[in-house]
Structure formats: C-alpha cells, structure tokens
C-alpha positions as CSV (number, residue, x, y, z in Angstrom):
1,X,0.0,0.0,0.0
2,X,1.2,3.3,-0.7
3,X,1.9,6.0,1.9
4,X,-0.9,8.5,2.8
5,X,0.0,12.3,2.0
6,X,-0.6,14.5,4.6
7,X,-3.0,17.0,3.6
8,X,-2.3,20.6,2.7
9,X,-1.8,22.6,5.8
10,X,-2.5,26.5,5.6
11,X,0.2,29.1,6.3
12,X,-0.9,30.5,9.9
13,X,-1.0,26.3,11.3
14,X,2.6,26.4,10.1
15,X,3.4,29.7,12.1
16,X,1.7,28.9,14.8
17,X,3.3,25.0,15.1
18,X,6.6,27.3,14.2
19,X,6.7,29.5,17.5
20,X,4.4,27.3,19.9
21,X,5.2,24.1,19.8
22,X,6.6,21.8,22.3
23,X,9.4,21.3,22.1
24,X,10.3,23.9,19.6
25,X,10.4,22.5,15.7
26,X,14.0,23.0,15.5
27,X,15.1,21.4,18.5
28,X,12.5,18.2,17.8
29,X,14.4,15.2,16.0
30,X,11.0,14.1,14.6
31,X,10.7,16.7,12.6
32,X,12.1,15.6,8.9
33,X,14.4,18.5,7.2
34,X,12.8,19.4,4.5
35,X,9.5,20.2,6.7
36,X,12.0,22.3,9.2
37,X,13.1,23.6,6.3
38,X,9.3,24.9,5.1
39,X,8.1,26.2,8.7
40,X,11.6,28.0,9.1
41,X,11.2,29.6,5.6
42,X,6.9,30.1,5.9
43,X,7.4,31.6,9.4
44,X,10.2,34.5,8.1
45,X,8.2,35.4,4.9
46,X,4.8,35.5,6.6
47,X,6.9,38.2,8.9
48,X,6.9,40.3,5.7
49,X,3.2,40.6,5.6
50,X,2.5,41.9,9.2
51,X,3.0,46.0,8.1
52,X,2.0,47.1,11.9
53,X,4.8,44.7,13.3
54,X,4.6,42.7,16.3
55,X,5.5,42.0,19.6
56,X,5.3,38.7,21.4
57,X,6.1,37.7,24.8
58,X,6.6,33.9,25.3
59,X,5.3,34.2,29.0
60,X,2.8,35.9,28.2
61,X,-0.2,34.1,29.2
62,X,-2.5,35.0,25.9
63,X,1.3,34.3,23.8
64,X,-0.2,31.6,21.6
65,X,-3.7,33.2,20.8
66,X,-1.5,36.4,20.4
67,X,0.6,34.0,17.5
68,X,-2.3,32.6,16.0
69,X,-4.2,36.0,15.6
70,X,-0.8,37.3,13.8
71,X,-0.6,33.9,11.9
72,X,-4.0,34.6,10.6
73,X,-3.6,38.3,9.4
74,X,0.0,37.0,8.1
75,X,-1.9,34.3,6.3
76,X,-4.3,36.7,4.7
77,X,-1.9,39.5,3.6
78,X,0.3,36.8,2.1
79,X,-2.9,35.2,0.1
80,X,-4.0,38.7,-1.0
81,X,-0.2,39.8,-2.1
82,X,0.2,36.1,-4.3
83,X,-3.6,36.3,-5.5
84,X,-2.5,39.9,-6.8
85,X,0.4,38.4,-8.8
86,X,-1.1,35.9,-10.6
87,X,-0.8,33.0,-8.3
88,X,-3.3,30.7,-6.7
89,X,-1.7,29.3,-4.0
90,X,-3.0,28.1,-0.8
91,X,-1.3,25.9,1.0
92,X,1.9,25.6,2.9
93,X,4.2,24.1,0.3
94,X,2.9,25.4,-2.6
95,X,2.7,29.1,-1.2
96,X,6.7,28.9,-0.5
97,X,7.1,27.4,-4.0
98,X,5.3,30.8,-5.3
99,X,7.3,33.2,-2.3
100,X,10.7,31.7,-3.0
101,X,10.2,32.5,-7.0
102,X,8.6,35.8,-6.1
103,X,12.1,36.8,-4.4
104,X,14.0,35.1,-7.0
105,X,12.2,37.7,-9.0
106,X,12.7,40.7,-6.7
107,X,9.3,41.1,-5.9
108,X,9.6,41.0,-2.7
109,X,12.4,43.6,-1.9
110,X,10.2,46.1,-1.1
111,X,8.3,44.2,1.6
112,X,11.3,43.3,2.6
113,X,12.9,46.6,2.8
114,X,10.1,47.8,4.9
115,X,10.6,44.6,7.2
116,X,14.5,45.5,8.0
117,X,12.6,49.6,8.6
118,X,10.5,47.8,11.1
119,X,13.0,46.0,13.1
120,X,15.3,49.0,13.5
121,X,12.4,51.1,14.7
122,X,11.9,48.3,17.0
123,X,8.4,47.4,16.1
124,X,9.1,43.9,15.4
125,X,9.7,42.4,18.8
126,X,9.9,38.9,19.4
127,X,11.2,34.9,18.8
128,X,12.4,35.2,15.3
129,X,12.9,32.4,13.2
C-alpha cells in the first residue's frame, strides 16, 4: 500500500506550530528536514506581511492566541499579495514554491525593505525564526 499524503496545511498552522510548539520545531528530532526547512522559511516570509509589526512575549499568558491571531492576518496578507500576482496558491508548500520564485524575482524587496525599517524602529519584537 502506498503512503498517505498528509494533507495541505495553511500558512498560519505552520506559524503557529513554528513558535508554539513543544518542544520547539527546530530542536525536535522528529521533525524531517525538508518540513523544518518549510516552517523556518513560511514563518520568516509570513513576517513580511505583518506591516504594523509585532510584539510577542513567550510568558505571556495569551502568547499563543497572540501568534495565531498574527498567523492569521500574516496568512491573509500573504494570500492577497500572491492572489494579486497571478498565483493561486493556498497551501503551505505550494505558497513557499510561489514566495521563493517571487524573491528570486525581486518582488519581494520592497516588503522586505520595509521589514529591516520595522525591526530597526523596533516594532518587530519577538522569537524570530
């Protein structure tokens, strides 16, 4: 029998796995590489798409709805930006196919511009990928 594929997960359940989960993605052996390597790369572009910036607290007690409530606005801003240029992903894998050859492209250099802006005015504030 052949192996079941697990189904397409959306970008803010990779973020939020990313920064709340215990223990932490990148320390976990179960993880396999090339999904460490897709939350590590989903969780630093879907940073790009957060224009007010953020600040998280890991003690805080409301941390993980905080996460998932800037996973979701990530998620949408990201959607909009590759429904805008032409693509129609929607789900993790595919989405950093259509990111990656977005910044290939230079596409993305002014999101990320503004990005580097935000972390020297130190609105971005928090675990970082």
């Amino acid at each position: 029998p052949r192996a079941r594929k697990k189904g397409a997960q959306s970008l803010s359940a990779v973020r939020f796995q990313w920064f709340t989960a215990e223990p932490r993605v990148y320390a976990s052996r179960s993880v396999k590489k090339t999904a460490l390597y897709e939350y590590r790369h989903l969780a630093g572009y879907l940073m790009l798409f957060l224009p007010e910036g953020f600040a998280l607290d890991t003690s805080s007690p409301a941390y993980k709805s905080e996460v998932l409530e800037l996973g979701n606005k990530a998620q949408q801003n990201a959607l909009t930006f590759l429904k805008s240029h032409g693509s129609s992903a929607v789900a993790a894998g595919t989405a950093l196919k259509a990111l990656r050859q977005m910044q290939k492209l230079g596409k993305l250099d002014e999101l990320i511009t503004q990005f580097h802006e935000r972390i020297n005015r130190g609105v971005i504030v928090g675990p970082t990928p």
